[in-house]
Coordinates of C-alpha atoms in Angstrom, one line a residue:
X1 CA 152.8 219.8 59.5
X2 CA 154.1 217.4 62.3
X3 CA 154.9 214.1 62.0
X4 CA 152.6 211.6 63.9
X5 CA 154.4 209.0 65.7
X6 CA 153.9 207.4 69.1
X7 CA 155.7 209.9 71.9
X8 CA 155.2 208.0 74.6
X9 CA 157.9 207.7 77.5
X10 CA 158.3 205.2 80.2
X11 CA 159.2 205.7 83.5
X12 CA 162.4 203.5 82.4
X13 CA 163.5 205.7 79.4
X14 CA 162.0 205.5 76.0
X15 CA 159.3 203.0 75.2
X16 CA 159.7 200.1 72.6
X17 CA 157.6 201.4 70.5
X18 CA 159.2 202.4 67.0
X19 CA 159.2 205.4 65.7
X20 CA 158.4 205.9 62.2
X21 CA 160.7 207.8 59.8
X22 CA 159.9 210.5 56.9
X23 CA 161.6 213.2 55.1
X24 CA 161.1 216.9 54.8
X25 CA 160.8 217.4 50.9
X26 CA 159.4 221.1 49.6
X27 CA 157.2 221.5 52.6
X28 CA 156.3 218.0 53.2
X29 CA 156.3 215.2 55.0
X30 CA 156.8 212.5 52.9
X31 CA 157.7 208.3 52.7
X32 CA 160.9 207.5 51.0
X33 CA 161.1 205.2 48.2
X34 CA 164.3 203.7 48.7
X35 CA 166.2 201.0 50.4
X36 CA 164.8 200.3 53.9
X37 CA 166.1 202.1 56.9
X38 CA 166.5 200.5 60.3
X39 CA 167.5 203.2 63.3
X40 CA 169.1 200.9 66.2
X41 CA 169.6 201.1 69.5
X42 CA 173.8 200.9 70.3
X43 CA 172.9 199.6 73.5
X44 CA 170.8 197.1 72.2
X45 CA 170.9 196.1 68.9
X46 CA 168.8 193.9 68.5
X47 CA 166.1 196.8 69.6
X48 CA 164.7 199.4 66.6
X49 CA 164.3 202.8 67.3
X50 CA 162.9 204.2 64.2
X51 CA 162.2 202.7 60.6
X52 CA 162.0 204.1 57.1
X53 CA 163.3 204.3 53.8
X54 CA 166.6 206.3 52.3
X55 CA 165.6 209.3 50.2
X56 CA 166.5 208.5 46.4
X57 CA 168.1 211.4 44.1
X58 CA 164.6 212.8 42.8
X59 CA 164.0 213.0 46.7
X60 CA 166.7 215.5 46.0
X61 CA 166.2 217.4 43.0
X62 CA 162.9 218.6 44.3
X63 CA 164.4 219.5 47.6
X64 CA 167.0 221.5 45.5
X65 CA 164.6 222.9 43.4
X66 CA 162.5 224.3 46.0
X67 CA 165.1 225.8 48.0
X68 CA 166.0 228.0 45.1
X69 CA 162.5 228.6 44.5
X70 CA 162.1 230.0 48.5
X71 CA 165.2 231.5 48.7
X72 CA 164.4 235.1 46.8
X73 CA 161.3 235.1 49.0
X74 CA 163.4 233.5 52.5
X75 CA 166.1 235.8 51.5
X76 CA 163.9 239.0 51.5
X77 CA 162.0 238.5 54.5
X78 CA 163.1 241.1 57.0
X79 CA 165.7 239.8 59.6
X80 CA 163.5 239.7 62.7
X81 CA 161.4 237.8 61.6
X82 CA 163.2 234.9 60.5
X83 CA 164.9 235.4 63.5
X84 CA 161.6 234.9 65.6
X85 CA 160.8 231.9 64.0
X86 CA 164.6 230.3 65.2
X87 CA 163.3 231.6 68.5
X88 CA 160.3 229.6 68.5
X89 CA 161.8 226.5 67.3
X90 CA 163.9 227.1 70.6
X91 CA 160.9 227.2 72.6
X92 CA 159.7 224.1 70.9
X93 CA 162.8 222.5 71.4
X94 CA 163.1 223.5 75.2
X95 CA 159.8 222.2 75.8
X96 CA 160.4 218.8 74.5
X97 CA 164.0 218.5 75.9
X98 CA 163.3 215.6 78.2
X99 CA 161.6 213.3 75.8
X100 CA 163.4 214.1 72.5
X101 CA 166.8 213.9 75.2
X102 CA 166.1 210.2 76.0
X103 CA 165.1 209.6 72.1
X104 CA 169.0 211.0 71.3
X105 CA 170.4 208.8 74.0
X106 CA 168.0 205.7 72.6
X107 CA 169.6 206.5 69.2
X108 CA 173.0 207.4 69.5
X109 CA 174.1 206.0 73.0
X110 CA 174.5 209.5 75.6
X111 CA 173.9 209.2 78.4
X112 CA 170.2 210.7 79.6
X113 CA 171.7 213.7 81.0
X114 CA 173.9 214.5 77.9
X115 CA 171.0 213.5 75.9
X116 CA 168.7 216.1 77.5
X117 CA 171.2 218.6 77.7
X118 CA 172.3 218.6 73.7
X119 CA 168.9 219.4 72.7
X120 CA 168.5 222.4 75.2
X121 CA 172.4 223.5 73.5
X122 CA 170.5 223.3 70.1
X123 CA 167.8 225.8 71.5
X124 CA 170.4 227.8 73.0
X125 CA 172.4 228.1 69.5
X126 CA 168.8 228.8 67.7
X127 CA 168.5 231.9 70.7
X128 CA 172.2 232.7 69.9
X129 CA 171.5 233.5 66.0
X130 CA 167.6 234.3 66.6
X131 CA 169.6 237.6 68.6
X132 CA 171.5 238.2 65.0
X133 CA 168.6 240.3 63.7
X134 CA 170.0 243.0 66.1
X135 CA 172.9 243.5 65.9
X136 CA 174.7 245.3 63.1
X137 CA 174.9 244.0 59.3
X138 CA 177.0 246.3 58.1
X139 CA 180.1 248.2 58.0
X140 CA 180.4 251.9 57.1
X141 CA 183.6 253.1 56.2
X142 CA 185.1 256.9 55.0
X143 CA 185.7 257.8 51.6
X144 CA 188.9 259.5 50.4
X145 CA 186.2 261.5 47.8
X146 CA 184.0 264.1 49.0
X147 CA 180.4 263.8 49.3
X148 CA 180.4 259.4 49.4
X149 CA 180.5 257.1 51.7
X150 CA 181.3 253.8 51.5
X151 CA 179.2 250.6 53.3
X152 CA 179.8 247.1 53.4
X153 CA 177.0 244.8 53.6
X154 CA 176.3 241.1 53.7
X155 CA 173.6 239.1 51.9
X156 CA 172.9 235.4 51.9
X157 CA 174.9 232.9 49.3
X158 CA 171.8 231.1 48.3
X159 CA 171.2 227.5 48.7
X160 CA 173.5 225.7 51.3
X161 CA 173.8 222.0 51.8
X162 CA 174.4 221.0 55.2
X163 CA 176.1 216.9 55.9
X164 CA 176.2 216.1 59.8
X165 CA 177.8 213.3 61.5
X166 CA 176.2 211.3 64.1
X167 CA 177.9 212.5 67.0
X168 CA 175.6 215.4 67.8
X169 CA 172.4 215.1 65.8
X170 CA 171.1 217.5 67.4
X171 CA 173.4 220.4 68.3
X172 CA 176.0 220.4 65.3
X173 CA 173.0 220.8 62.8
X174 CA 171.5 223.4 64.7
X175 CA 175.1 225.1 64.5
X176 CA 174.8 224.9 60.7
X177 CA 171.1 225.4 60.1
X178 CA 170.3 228.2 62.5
X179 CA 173.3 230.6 61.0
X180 CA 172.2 229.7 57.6
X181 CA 168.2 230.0 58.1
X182 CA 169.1 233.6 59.9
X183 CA 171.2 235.0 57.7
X184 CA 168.9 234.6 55.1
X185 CA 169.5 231.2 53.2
X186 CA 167.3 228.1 52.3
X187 CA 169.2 225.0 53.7
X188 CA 168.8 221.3 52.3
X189 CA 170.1 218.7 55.1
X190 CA 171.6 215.0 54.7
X191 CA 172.0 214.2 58.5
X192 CA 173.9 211.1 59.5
X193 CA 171.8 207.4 58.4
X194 CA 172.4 206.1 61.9
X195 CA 171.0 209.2 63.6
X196 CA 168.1 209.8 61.5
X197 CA 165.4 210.3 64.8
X198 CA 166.9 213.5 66.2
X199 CA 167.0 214.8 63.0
X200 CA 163.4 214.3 61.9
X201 CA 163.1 216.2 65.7
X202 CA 164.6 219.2 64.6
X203 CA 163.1 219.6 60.8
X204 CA 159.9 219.2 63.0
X205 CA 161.1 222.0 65.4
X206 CA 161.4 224.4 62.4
X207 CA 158.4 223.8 60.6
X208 CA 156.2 224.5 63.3
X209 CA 157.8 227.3 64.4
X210 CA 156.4 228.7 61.0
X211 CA 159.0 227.8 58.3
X212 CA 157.9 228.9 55.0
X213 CA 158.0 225.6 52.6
X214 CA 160.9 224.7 50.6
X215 CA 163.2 227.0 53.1
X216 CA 164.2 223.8 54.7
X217 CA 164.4 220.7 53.2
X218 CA 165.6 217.3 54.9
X219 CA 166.9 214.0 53.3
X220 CA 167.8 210.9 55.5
X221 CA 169.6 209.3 52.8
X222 CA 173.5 207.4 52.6
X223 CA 177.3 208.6 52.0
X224 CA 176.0 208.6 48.1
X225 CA 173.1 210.9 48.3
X226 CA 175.7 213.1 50.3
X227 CA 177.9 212.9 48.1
X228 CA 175.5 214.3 45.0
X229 CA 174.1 216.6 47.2
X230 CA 177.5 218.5 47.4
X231 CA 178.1 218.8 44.1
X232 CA 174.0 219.4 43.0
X233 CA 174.1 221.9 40.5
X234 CA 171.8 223.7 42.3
X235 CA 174.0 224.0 45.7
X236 CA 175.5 227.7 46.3
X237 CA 177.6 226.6 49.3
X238 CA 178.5 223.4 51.2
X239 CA 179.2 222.8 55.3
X240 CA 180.5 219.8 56.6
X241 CA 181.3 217.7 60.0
X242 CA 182.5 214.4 59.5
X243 CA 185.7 212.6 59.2
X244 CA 189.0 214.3 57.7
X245 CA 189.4 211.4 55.1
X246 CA 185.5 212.5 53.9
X247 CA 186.5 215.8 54.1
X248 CA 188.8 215.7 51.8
X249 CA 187.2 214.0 49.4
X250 CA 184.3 216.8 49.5
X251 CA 186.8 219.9 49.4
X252 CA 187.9 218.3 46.4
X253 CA 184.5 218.1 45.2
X254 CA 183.7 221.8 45.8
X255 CA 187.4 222.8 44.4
X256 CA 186.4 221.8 41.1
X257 CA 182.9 223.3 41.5
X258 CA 184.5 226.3 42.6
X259 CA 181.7 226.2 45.5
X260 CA 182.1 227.8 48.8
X261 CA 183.1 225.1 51.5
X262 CA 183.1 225.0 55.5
X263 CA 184.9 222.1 57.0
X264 CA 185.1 220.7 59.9
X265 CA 187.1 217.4 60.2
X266 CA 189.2 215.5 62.7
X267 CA 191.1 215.8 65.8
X268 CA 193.3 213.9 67.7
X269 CA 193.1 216.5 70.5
X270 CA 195.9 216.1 73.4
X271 CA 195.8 217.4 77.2
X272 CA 199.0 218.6 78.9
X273 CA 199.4 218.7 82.5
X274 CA 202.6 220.3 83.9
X275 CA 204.0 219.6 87.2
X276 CA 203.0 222.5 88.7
X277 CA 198.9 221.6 87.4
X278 CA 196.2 221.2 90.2
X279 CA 196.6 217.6 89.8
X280 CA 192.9 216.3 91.4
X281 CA 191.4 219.7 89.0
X282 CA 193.4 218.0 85.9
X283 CA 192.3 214.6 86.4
X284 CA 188.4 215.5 86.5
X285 CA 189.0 217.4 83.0
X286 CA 190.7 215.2 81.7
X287 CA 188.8 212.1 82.6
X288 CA 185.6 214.0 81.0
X289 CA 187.4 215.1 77.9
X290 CA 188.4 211.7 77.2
X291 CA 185.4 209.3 78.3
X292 CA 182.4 211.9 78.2
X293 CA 180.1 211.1 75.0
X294 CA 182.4 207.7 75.2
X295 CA 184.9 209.6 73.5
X296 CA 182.6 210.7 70.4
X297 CA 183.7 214.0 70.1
X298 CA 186.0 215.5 67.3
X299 CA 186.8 217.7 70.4
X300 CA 187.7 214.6 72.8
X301 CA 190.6 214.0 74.8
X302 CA 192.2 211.4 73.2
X303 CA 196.3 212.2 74.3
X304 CA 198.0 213.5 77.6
X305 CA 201.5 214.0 78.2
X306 CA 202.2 214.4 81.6
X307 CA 205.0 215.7 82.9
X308 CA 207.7 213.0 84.5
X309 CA 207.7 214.6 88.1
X310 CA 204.2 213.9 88.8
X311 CA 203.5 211.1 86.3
X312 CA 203.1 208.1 88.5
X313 CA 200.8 210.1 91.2
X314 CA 198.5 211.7 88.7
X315 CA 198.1 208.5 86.3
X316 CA 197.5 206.5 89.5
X317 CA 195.0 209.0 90.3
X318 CA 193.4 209.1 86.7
X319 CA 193.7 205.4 86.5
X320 CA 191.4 204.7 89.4
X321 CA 188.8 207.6 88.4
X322 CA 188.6 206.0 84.7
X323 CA 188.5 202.3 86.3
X324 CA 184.9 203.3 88.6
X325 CA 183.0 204.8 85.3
X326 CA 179.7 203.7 85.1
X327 CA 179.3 202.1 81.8
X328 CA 176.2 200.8 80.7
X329 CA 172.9 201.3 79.6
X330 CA 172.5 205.4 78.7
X331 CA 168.8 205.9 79.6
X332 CA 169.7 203.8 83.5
X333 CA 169.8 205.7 86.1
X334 CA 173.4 206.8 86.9
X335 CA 175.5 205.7 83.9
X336 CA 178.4 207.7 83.4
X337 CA 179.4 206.6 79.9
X338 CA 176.8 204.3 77.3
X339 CA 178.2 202.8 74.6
X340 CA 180.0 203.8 70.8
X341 CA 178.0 204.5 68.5
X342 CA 177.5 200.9 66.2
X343 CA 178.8 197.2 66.7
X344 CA 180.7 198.1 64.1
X345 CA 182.4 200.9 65.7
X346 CA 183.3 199.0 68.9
X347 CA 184.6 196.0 66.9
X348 CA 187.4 198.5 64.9
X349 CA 188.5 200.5 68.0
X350 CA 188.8 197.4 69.5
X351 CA 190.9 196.0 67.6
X352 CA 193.4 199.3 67.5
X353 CA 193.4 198.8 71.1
X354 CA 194.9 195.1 70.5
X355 CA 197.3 196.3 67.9
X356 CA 198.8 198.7 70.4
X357 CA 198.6 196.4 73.7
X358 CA 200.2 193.8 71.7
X359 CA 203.8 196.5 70.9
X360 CA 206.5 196.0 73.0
X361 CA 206.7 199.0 75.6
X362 CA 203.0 199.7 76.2
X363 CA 201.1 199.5 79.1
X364 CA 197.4 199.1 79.3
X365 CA 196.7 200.9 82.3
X366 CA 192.9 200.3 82.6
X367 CA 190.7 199.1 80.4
X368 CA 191.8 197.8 76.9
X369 CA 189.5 194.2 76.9
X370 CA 185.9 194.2 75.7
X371 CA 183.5 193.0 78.7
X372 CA 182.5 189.6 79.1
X373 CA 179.0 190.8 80.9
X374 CA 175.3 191.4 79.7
X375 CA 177.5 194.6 77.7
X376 CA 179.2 192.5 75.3
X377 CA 176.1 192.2 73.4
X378 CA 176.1 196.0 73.0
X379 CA 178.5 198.5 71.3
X380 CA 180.3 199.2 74.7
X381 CA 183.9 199.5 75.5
X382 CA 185.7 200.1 79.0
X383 CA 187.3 203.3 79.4
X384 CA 191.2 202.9 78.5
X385 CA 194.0 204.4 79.4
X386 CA 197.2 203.3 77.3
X387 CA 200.4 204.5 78.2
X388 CA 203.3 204.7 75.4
X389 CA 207.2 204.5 75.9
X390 CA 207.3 206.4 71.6
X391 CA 205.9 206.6 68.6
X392 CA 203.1 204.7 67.9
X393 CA 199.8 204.8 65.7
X394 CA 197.6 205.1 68.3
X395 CA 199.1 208.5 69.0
X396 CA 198.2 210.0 65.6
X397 CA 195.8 207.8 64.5
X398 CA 191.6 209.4 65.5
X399 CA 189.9 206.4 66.8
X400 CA 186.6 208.2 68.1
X401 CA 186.4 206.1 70.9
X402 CA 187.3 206.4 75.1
X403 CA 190.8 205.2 74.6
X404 CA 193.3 207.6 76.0
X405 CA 197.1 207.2 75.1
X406 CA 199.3 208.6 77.3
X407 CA 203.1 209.5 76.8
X408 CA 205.2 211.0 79.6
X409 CA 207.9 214.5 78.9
X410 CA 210.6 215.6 81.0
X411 CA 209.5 219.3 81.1
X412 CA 207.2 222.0 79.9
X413 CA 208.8 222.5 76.4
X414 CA 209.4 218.7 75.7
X415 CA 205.1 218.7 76.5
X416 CA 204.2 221.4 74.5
X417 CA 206.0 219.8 71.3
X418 CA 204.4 216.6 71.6
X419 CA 201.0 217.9 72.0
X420 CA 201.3 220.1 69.2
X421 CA 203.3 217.1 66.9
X422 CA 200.5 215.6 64.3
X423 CA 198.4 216.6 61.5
X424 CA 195.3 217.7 63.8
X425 CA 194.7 221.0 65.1
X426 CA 191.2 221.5 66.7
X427 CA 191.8 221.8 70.2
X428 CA 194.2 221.3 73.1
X429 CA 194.3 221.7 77.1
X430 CA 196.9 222.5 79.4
X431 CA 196.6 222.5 82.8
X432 CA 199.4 224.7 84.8
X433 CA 199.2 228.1 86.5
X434 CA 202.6 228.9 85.6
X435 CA 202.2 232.2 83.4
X436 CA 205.1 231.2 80.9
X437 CA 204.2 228.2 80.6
X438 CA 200.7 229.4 79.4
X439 CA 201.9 231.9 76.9
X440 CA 204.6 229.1 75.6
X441 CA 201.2 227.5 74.9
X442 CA 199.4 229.7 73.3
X443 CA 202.0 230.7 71.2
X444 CA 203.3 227.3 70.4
X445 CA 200.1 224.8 70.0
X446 CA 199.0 225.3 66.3
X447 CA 194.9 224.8 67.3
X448 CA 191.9 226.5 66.9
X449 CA 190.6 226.1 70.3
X450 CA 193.2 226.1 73.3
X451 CA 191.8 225.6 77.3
X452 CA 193.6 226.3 80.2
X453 CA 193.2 224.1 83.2
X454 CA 189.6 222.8 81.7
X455 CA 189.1 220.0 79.2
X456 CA 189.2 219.7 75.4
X457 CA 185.7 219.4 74.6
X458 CA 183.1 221.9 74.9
X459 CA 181.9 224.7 72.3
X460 CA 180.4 227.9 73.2
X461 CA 178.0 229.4 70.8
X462 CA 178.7 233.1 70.8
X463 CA 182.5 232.3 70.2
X464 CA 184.2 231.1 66.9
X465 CA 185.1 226.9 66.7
X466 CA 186.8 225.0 64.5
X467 CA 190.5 224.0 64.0
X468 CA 194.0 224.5 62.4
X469 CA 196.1 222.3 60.2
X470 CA 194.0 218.6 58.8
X471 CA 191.6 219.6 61.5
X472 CA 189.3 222.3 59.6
X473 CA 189.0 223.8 56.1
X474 CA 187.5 227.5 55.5
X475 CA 185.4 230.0 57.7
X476 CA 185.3 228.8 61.2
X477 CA 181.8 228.2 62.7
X478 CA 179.3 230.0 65.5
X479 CA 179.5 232.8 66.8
X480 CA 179.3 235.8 64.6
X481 CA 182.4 233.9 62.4
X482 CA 179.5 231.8 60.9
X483 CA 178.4 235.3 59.4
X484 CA 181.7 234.9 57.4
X485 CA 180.2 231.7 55.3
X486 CA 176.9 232.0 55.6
X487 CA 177.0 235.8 53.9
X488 CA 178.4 237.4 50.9
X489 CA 179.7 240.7 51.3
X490 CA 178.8 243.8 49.1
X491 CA 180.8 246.6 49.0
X492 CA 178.5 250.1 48.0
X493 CA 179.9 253.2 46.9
X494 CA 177.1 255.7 48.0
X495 CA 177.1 259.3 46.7
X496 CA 174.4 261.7 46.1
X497 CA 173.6 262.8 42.6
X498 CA 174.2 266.3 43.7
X499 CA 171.2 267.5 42.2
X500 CA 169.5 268.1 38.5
X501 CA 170.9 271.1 36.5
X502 CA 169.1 273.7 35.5

């Protein structure tokens, strides 16, 4: 059943009208009963988006209670055929990219383009996993007996509770949901309270693609609903993207649950550039690593260390790229970079900015003052580039912002080791076409994700992401790694009965 709201579009970007809210409970559409929701516009605050009210925790037990009740039946259904309904939702989603686009970038603060283009990635992921049904599901391996063989299969772990973050509401639940769906599980979803639009955009995706009921549930509900939704009795497994301090606090959860959890937290994700790099090729990357998304990527660049024989040239250069961004409004034609995510948001990375400006030895090489325009109504921050002289918070501490800190090495292996010093592990660049300084990287950076001469951010969907160290906790994701959470394996021992006696 599809959720009636007003669609409509101006030629401007979205229109002002508001979008109602509802959750996805059993099958249904339904009002919540809780406190009220109000879905702003970062940009704008003072401009609603979408209204509703939270789910409440009999919201949940129901969803709960119908996902086990579907998942024998979701479980059973033969592997193409869940497979084509992923594939219609892609169509769905495909068809509707331009409009639900400029609603993500009306919610959340993308620009149009990045808008548009995250909800055509979550119908590419939906593809990616739709393709599962065939391709193989099994291993088969020899026996040391006679007469047996030995297979290895996977089947589904049950019920999975899915928690997103805002960052991607569209792309990073379909990275969680469209593994889970195909491989056979029934999925309830808490999606991030200030994104709550996009995700009402994807539950609808599903269900008409033909989702039986109860196979997907979603609840738009706060950090406390989350929480009990991890540790519902009648959760199989739990995946996670959010912050590392939450992420602790859930693996703890599902520790003493012994429940299955998939993690992925922060990053504090640095770019290298060698003096030997393409310095103009360097620069690009690293400009969109760190100020793409304004910085709202657990994958962002958010530290380079350059090397001291080209330092001044290439910061000069980066400066003056990062200093003609185009920040403003994310649906305007031509914005480069809309704001953070909240007031909120702005206010804190703000002041982390201030903390570090204000310690003797740093320079604030562009950037680092909130604007004085029309923006300063609105969660927008300059791009900022921060160079260090040491140690300093702001060099370990995740902001989730575009602030760049920058700290300068005297070679290669001075580089490596402090990109790779830090509790974060999910991904690092490092741009050089000398060969040993390449495998010195490889072999030295402790992440999950390493690029050479491209930027830190960007995820594939046929390929395995997640990170090392405080960065990421259990199976990695996408690709066929998500088979590794989202299945359990069974190991048969197959031999013939040899026939009755006589």
């Amino acid at each position: 059943m599809r959720q009636s709201t007003d669609n409509s579009l101006t030629a401007g970007g979205v229109s002002p009208s508001v979008r109602s809210l509802r959750h996805l409970v059993a099958g249904q559409w339904r009002e919540g009963d809780g406190d009220e929701l109000v879905d702003v516009n970062p940009a704008r605050p003072r401009e609603t988006v979408a209204v509703g009210r939270l789910a409440q925790d009999h919201d949940l037990d129901r969803a709960v209670a119908a996902a086990r009740d579907a998942f024998p039946r979701w479980a059973a259904t033969p592997h193409h055929v869940r497979g084509a309904i992923l594939d219609r939702a892609a169509g769905i989603l495909d068809a509707h990219a331009g409009q639900w686009g400029e609603e993500l970038s009306w919610e959340e603060g993308k620009t149009r383009p990045e808008g548009i283009g995250e909800v055509r990635r979550a119908a590419e992921i939906l593809r990616y996993y739709a393709g599962e049904a065939s391709r193989p599901v099994g291993e088969v391996f020899a026996s040391p007996r006679p007469g047996e063989q030995i297979q290895v299969i996977h089947r589904p772990v049950g019920v999975v509770a899915v928690v997103t973050p805002f960052n991607f509401p569209v792309a990073i639940p379909a990275w969680k949901i469209a593994p889970a769906l195909g491989y056979g599980n029934t999925v309830v979803w808490k999606p991030a309270s200030v994104v709550p639009l996009l995700a009402v955009r994807l539950a609808e995706a599903l269900v008409e693609a033909g989702l039986p009921e109860g196979v997907l549930s979603l609840l738009i509900g706060d950090g406390i609903l989350g929480g009990r939704l991890v540790e519902h009795p009648g959760v199989d497994a739990v995946t996670f993207t959010g912050s590392t301090s939450a992420g602790r606090g859930l693996i703890a959860a599902c520790g003493r649950l012994a429940r299955p959890v998939q993690a992925e937290m922060g990053g504090k994700n640095a770019a290298v550039v060698l003096a030997d790099a393409d310095l103009g090729l360097a620069a690009g990357e690293v400009l969109a690593g760190a100020f793409r998304s304004s910085g709202q990527k657990c994958t962002a660049t958010s530290r380079l260390v350059v090397a001291e024989p080209v330092a001044d040239e290439f910061l000069a250069l980066l400066t003056k790229r990062a200093t003609a961004l185009r920040v403003g409004d994310p649906l305007a034609e031509g914005t480069e970079m809309g704001p953070v995510i909240s007031l909120q948001a702005r206010d804190g990375i703000q002041q982390a900015v201030d903390a570090a400006a204000a310690r003797p030895g740093t320079d604030v090489l562009t950037g680092g003052r909130p604007y004085d325009d029309d923006r300063m109504t609105g969660a927008f921050l300059p791009p900022t580039v921060i160079e260090l002289t040491g140690e300093d918070p702001l060099w370990r501490e995740e902001l989730f912002g575009p602030v760049l800190a920058v700290r300068r090495a005297a070679d290669a292996s001075e580089a490596l080791a402090l990109a790779d010093d830090g509790d974060f592990g999910l991904s690092a660049a490092v741009f050089t076409d000398d060969l040993r300084a390449v495998t010195a990287a490889v072999e030295r950076l402790d992440v999950g994700i390493l690029h050479i001469n491209s930027e830190t951010a960007g995820a594939d969907p046929h390929v395995p992401f997640g990170g090392a160290k405080q960065s990421g906790y259990g199976p990695k994701e996408q690709g066929r790694a998500a088979r590794d959470f989202f299945t359990r394996t069974k190991t048969v021992y197959l031999r013939g009965s040899g026939g009755r006696e006589r």
